[in-house]
Amino acid sequence: MSARAYILPVFVPHRGCPHACVFCNQRRISGAAMPARAEDVKKAIQEAAAFLPKGGKRQLAFYGGSFTAIPVKEQETLLGTAKEAMDRGEIDSIRLSTRPDAIDEAALSRLKAYSVETIELGAQSMDDKVLHLSERGHTAHDVERASELIKAAGFQLILQMMTGLPGTSDESDIETARRLIALKPDGVRIYPTVIVRDTALCDMWQAGAYEEHTVEDAVRVCAKIVPLFEKAGIPVIRLGLNPTDELSGGAAVAGAYHPALGELVKSRILLEKARALLKGTEPGSRVTLLVGRGKASQMAGQHRENIRRLTEEYALTDLKIREKTEADAEIVLLSIEK
Ligand code: SF4
């Protein structure tokens, strides 16, 4: 999404979901207690008209449930309200999220009839063991089948994956990323697992049957996954759950919940690149690294953690960071002196 594109979220928490996946409590994640009705769709559009600056693209999004598994009449009421607003020019497009096993030709032709543009598919993992332990109720093959149908029907496809689910490993999460890349989505969201209050996962963790996926675990594995998507030209449009008052106020009891997770991952990617550049540097060296415009603080890391680590690991006397004029320039080793 460009800076001038706005998503107007309307939540349908757990509507259409055949059961709760172990990690999920949409009422706590989205903060919405009740599924949206037609009035809520109208309200979201009116509020956007009042508060959003003119000129940006507005996309109404049905999130938090399995939209295409909601009873058809209810889907049509919500989509019909959104489509009328689109015909009046109040919004530009419609997007929604759903499950892979709730996609078939009939569901897609219904969405086409209401001019839905983007479908977000919760893949979560491409490892059937992980999907089973997370009680997803679908397989990796369902993700492939649904993705192919969505693309063939001409929708924009966004795939969502998680890291750190029960039974997974860094290798399994990296393999999930590779298999999602093969499906050529238009973008991905990566959600490292957060242990949310009132979920089966929280019970499993408290009983010692699930080991927490910490912020550090998430940063480590995402720093390997994000470059894979970037190299394939697939934008990572979100990394980590959106911080909310509910989650920050105690609903996120453990796991990879951090309001700036995306920044931590970018910072770790730069740390790994710097390590590769500094390999073989003689102890006592004075080093200057050159990074893209605006990336000096990412390179330095939170509380200058990257500088501390690199200085220690390579026994440097001094480490300086300079910025280039181009924002997307690759990190380079500008100078190295004894
Ligand atoms: S993860 Fe998706 S399918 Fe599973 S319970 Fe949550 S909203 Fe429903």
Coordinates of C-alpha atoms and ligand atoms in Angstrom, one line a residue:
M1 CA 0.0 0.0 0.0
S2 CA 1.3 3.5 -0.8
A3 CA 1.4 6.2 1.9
R4 CA -1.8 7.6 0.4
A5 CA -3.9 4.4 0.8
Y6 CA -6.1 3.9 3.8
I7 CA -7.6 0.7 5.1
L8 CA -10.9 1.1 6.9
P9 CA -11.2 -2.0 9.0
V10 CA -14.6 -3.5 9.9
F11 CA -14.3 -6.4 12.2
V12 CA -16.3 -9.6 12.0
P13 CA -14.6 -11.4 14.9
H14 CA -14.7 -15.2 14.5
R15 CA -17.7 -15.0 12.1
G16 CA -17.5 -18.0 9.8
C17 CA -14.7 -19.7 11.7
P18 CA -15.5 -23.4 12.2
H19 CA -13.8 -23.3 15.6
A20 CA -11.1 -21.2 17.3
C21 CA -7.5 -21.8 16.2
V22 CA -5.3 -22.3 19.3
F23 CA -3.6 -18.9 19.1
C24 CA -6.6 -16.8 18.2
N25 CA -9.0 -14.7 20.1
Q26 CA -10.1 -12.0 17.7
R27 CA -12.2 -10.2 20.3
R28 CA -9.0 -9.5 22.2
I29 CA -6.8 -9.0 19.1
S30 CA -9.1 -6.6 17.2
G31 CA -10.7 -5.1 20.4
A32 CA -14.1 -5.6 18.7
A33 CA -16.7 -7.5 20.8
M34 CA -19.4 -8.1 18.2
P35 CA -19.4 -8.9 14.5
A36 CA -20.1 -5.9 12.2
R37 CA -23.5 -5.2 10.8
A38 CA -24.5 -3.0 7.8
E39 CA -24.8 0.0 10.2
D40 CA -21.1 -0.6 11.3
V41 CA -20.0 -0.6 7.7
K42 CA -21.8 2.7 7.0
K43 CA -20.3 4.2 10.2
A44 CA -16.8 3.2 9.3
I45 CA -17.2 4.9 5.9
Q46 CA -18.7 8.0 7.4
E47 CA -15.9 8.3 10.0
A48 CA -13.3 7.9 7.2
A49 CA -15.1 10.7 5.3
A50 CA -14.9 13.0 8.3
F51 CA -11.4 12.2 9.5
L52 CA -9.2 11.0 6.6
P53 CA -7.5 13.6 4.4
K54 CA -8.9 13.9 0.9
G55 CA -7.3 12.2 -2.1
G56 CA -6.1 8.9 -0.7
K57 CA -7.3 5.5 -1.9
R58 CA -9.8 4.1 0.6
Q59 CA -10.2 0.3 0.9
L60 CA -12.9 -1.1 3.2
A61 CA -11.6 -4.3 4.8
F62 CA -13.6 -7.0 6.6
Y63 CA -11.1 -8.5 9.1
G64 CA -11.1 -10.8 12.0
G65 CA -13.1 -13.7 10.7
S66 CA -13.5 -16.2 7.9
F67 CA -15.5 -14.0 5.6
T68 CA -16.4 -16.5 2.9
A69 CA -17.6 -19.0 5.4
I70 CA -20.1 -16.6 6.9
P71 CA -23.7 -17.4 6.0
V72 CA -24.2 -16.2 2.4
K73 CA -27.1 -13.8 3.2
E74 CA -24.9 -12.0 5.9
Q75 CA -22.0 -11.8 3.5
E76 CA -24.3 -10.2 0.9
T77 CA -25.7 -7.7 3.3
L78 CA -22.2 -6.5 4.3
L79 CA -20.8 -6.6 0.8
G80 CA -23.9 -4.9 -0.6
T81 CA -23.5 -2.0 1.8
A82 CA -19.8 -1.7 0.9
K83 CA -20.6 -1.9 -2.8
E84 CA -23.2 0.9 -2.6
A85 CA -20.7 3.1 -0.9
M86 CA -18.2 2.3 -3.6
D87 CA -20.7 3.1 -6.3
R88 CA -21.2 6.5 -4.6
G89 CA -17.4 7.1 -4.7
E90 CA -17.1 7.0 -0.9
I91 CA -14.6 4.1 -1.0
D92 CA -12.4 2.8 -3.8
S93 CA -12.3 -0.9 -3.2
I94 CA -13.1 -3.8 -0.8
R95 CA -10.8 -6.3 0.8
L96 CA -11.4 -9.2 3.2
S97 CA -9.7 -12.0 5.0
T98 CA -10.6 -15.6 5.1
R99 CA -9.5 -19.2 5.4
P100 CA -8.0 -21.4 2.7
D101 CA -10.7 -24.1 3.0
A102 CA -13.4 -21.5 2.6
I103 CA -12.4 -20.6 -1.0
D104 CA -14.1 -22.2 -4.0
E105 CA -15.5 -21.0 -7.3
A106 CA -18.9 -20.1 -5.9
A107 CA -17.4 -18.0 -3.1
L108 CA -15.1 -16.2 -5.6
S109 CA -17.9 -15.4 -8.1
R110 CA -19.9 -13.9 -5.2
L111 CA -16.9 -11.7 -4.3
K112 CA -16.5 -10.7 -7.9
A113 CA -20.1 -9.7 -8.2
Y114 CA -19.5 -7.2 -5.3
S115 CA -16.3 -5.9 -6.9
V116 CA -14.0 -7.2 -4.1
E117 CA -10.4 -6.4 -5.1
T118 CA -8.2 -8.1 -2.5
I119 CA -8.4 -11.4 -0.6
E120 CA -6.1 -12.0 2.4
L121 CA -5.7 -15.7 3.1
G122 CA -4.6 -17.0 6.5
A123 CA -2.0 -19.6 5.5
Q124 CA -0.1 -19.4 8.8
S125 CA 2.2 -22.4 8.0
M126 CA 2.9 -24.7 5.1
D127 CA 3.8 -27.5 7.5
D128 CA 0.9 -29.9 8.0
K129 CA 2.1 -30.9 11.5
V130 CA 2.1 -27.3 12.6
L131 CA -1.3 -26.7 11.1
H132 CA -2.6 -29.7 12.9
L133 CA -1.1 -28.7 16.3
S134 CA -2.6 -25.2 15.9
E135 CA -6.0 -26.8 15.1
R136 CA -6.3 -24.8 11.9
G137 CA -8.5 -27.5 10.3
H138 CA -6.9 -27.2 6.8
T139 CA -3.7 -28.4 5.1
A140 CA -0.9 -26.7 3.2
H141 CA -2.5 -28.1 0.0
D142 CA -5.6 -26.1 0.8
V143 CA -3.4 -22.9 0.8
E144 CA -2.0 -23.8 -2.6
R145 CA -5.3 -24.7 -4.1
A146 CA -7.1 -21.5 -2.7
S147 CA -4.2 -19.2 -3.8
E148 CA -4.3 -20.6 -7.3
L149 CA -8.0 -20.1 -7.6
I150 CA -7.8 -16.5 -6.2
K151 CA -5.1 -15.5 -8.6
A152 CA -6.8 -17.2 -11.6
A153 CA -9.9 -15.3 -10.8
G154 CA -8.0 -12.0 -11.0
F155 CA -8.0 -10.9 -7.3
Q156 CA -5.1 -9.4 -5.5
L157 CA -3.7 -12.1 -3.1
I158 CA -2.2 -11.3 0.3
L159 CA -0.9 -14.3 2.2
Q160 CA -0.6 -14.3 6.0
M161 CA 2.0 -16.5 7.8
M162 CA 3.0 -16.9 11.4
T163 CA 6.2 -17.9 13.0
G164 CA 6.7 -19.8 16.3
L165 CA 3.4 -21.8 16.2
P166 CA 3.3 -25.1 18.2
G167 CA 5.6 -27.8 16.6
T168 CA 7.5 -25.4 14.4
S169 CA 11.2 -24.5 14.1
D170 CA 13.1 -21.7 12.3
E171 CA 13.7 -24.2 9.4
S172 CA 9.9 -24.9 9.1
D173 CA 9.0 -21.2 9.2
I174 CA 11.7 -20.5 6.5
E175 CA 10.3 -23.3 4.4
T176 CA 6.8 -21.8 4.8
A177 CA 8.1 -18.5 3.5
R178 CA 9.7 -20.3 0.5
R179 CA 6.5 -22.1 -0.3
L180 CA 4.4 -18.9 0.0
I181 CA 6.9 -17.2 -2.4
A182 CA 6.2 -19.9 -4.9
L183 CA 2.5 -19.0 -4.9
K184 CA 3.5 -15.4 -6.1
P185 CA 1.2 -13.4 -3.8
D186 CA 0.9 -9.6 -4.2
G187 CA 2.1 -9.1 -0.6
V188 CA 2.5 -10.9 2.7
R189 CA 1.8 -10.3 6.4
I190 CA 4.0 -12.0 9.0
Y191 CA 2.6 -12.5 12.5
P192 CA 5.1 -14.0 15.0
T193 CA 3.0 -15.9 17.6
V194 CA 1.7 -13.9 20.5
I195 CA 0.2 -15.7 23.5
V196 CA -3.2 -14.0 23.9
R197 CA -5.3 -14.4 27.0
D198 CA -8.2 -16.7 26.8
T199 CA -6.9 -18.9 24.1
A200 CA -6.0 -22.6 24.0
L201 CA -2.4 -21.6 23.3
C202 CA -2.3 -19.7 26.6
D203 CA -3.5 -22.8 28.4
M204 CA -0.9 -25.0 26.6
W205 CA 1.8 -22.5 27.6
Q206 CA 0.7 -22.4 31.2
A207 CA 0.6 -26.2 31.2
G208 CA 4.2 -26.3 29.8
A209 CA 3.0 -27.9 26.6
Y210 CA 4.1 -24.9 24.4
E211 CA 7.3 -23.0 24.6
E212 CA 6.9 -19.2 24.2
H213 CA 8.1 -17.7 20.8
T214 CA 9.9 -14.7 22.3
V215 CA 10.5 -11.3 20.7
E216 CA 14.2 -12.4 20.2
D217 CA 13.0 -15.7 18.5
A218 CA 10.8 -13.7 16.2
V219 CA 13.5 -11.2 15.3
R220 CA 16.0 -14.0 14.6
V221 CA 13.7 -16.0 12.3
C222 CA 12.0 -13.0 10.6
A223 CA 15.5 -11.5 9.8
K224 CA 16.0 -14.6 7.7
I225 CA 12.5 -14.6 6.2
V226 CA 12.0 -11.0 5.2
P227 CA 15.0 -10.9 2.9
L228 CA 13.6 -13.9 1.0
F229 CA 10.3 -12.1 0.3
E230 CA 12.3 -8.9 -0.6
K231 CA 14.5 -10.8 -3.0
A232 CA 11.4 -12.2 -4.7
G233 CA 9.9 -8.7 -5.0
I234 CA 7.0 -9.5 -2.6
P235 CA 6.2 -6.7 -0.2
V236 CA 5.9 -7.5 3.5
I237 CA 3.0 -5.2 4.3
R238 CA 2.9 -5.9 8.0
L239 CA 5.2 -7.6 10.5
G240 CA 3.7 -8.3 14.0
L241 CA 0.3 -7.7 15.5
N242 CA -0.9 -4.1 15.4
P243 CA -0.5 -2.8 18.9
T244 CA -3.8 -2.1 20.6
D245 CA -4.8 -0.9 24.1
E246 CA -6.3 -4.4 24.8
L247 CA -3.1 -6.2 23.8
S248 CA -0.8 -3.8 25.5
G249 CA -3.1 -3.7 28.6
G250 CA -2.5 -7.4 29.4
A251 CA -4.3 -9.4 26.7
A252 CA -0.8 -10.2 25.2
V253 CA 0.4 -12.3 28.1
A254 CA 3.7 -13.5 26.4
G255 CA 5.3 -14.3 23.1
A256 CA 6.4 -12.0 20.3
Y257 CA 4.4 -8.9 21.1
H258 CA 6.4 -5.7 20.6
P259 CA 5.1 -2.4 19.2
A260 CA 8.1 -1.9 17.0
L261 CA 8.8 -5.5 15.9
G262 CA 9.2 -4.6 12.3
E263 CA 11.9 -2.0 13.2
L264 CA 13.7 -4.6 15.3
V265 CA 13.8 -7.0 12.4
K266 CA 15.1 -4.4 10.0
S267 CA 17.8 -3.6 12.5
R268 CA 18.8 -7.3 12.8
I269 CA 19.0 -7.6 9.0
L270 CA 21.5 -4.7 8.9
L271 CA 23.4 -6.3 11.8
E272 CA 23.7 -9.6 9.8
K273 CA 24.9 -7.7 6.7
A274 CA 27.4 -5.7 8.8
R275 CA 28.7 -9.0 10.3
A276 CA 29.3 -10.4 6.8
L277 CA 31.2 -7.2 5.8
L278 CA 33.3 -7.2 8.9
K279 CA 34.3 -10.9 8.7
G280 CA 38.1 -11.2 9.1
T281 CA 38.5 -7.6 10.4
E282 CA 41.6 -7.3 12.5
P283 CA 41.1 -6.6 16.2
G284 CA 41.7 -2.9 17.1
S285 CA 40.4 -1.6 13.8
R286 CA 38.5 1.6 13.3
V287 CA 35.6 1.0 11.0
T288 CA 33.0 3.2 9.2
L289 CA 29.9 1.7 7.7
L290 CA 27.8 3.5 5.1
V291 CA 24.1 2.9 5.1
G292 CA 21.1 4.2 3.1
R293 CA 19.6 7.6 4.0
G294 CA 17.5 7.4 7.2
K295 CA 18.9 4.0 8.2
A296 CA 21.6 5.1 10.7
S297 CA 19.4 4.5 13.7
Q298 CA 18.3 1.1 12.4
M299 CA 21.9 0.2 11.9
A300 CA 22.8 1.3 15.4
G301 CA 19.9 -0.7 16.8
Q302 CA 17.7 -0.2 19.8
H303 CA 19.8 1.4 22.6
R304 CA 22.8 1.1 20.2
E305 CA 22.7 -2.7 20.6
N306 CA 24.1 -3.4 17.2
I307 CA 27.1 -1.1 17.7
R308 CA 27.8 -2.7 21.0
R309 CA 27.6 -6.2 19.6
L310 CA 29.8 -5.5 16.5
T311 CA 32.4 -3.6 18.6
E312 CA 32.6 -6.5 21.0
E313 CA 32.5 -9.3 18.4
Y314 CA 35.2 -7.8 16.2
A315 CA 37.2 -6.1 19.1
L316 CA 36.9 -2.7 17.2
T317 CA 38.4 0.4 18.6
D318 CA 35.8 2.5 16.9
L319 CA 32.7 2.0 14.8
K320 CA 31.1 4.9 12.9
I321 CA 27.9 4.9 10.8
R322 CA 27.4 7.4 7.9
E323 CA 24.4 7.7 5.7
K324 CA 24.3 7.8 1.9
T325 CA 22.0 10.2 0.0
E326 CA 20.0 7.4 -1.6
A327 CA 17.4 5.8 0.8
D328 CA 17.5 2.3 -0.7
A329 CA 21.3 2.0 -0.9
E330 CA 22.9 -1.2 0.3
I331 CA 25.1 -1.1 3.4
V332 CA 28.9 -0.9 2.5
L333 CA 32.1 -0.8 4.4
L334 CA 33.4 2.7 3.8
S335 CA 36.7 2.5 5.6
I336 CA 38.7 0.3 7.8
E337 CA 41.9 1.6 9.6
K338 CA 44.2 0.3 12.2
Ligands
SF4_1 S1 -7.1 -17.6 13.0 FE1 -8.7 -17.0 11.5 S2 -9.8 -18.9 11.1 FE2 -8.7 -19.2 13.1 S3 -10.1 -18.6 14.7 FE3 -8.9 -16.8 14.1 S4 -10.1 -15.7 12.6 FE4 -10.9 -17.8 12.7

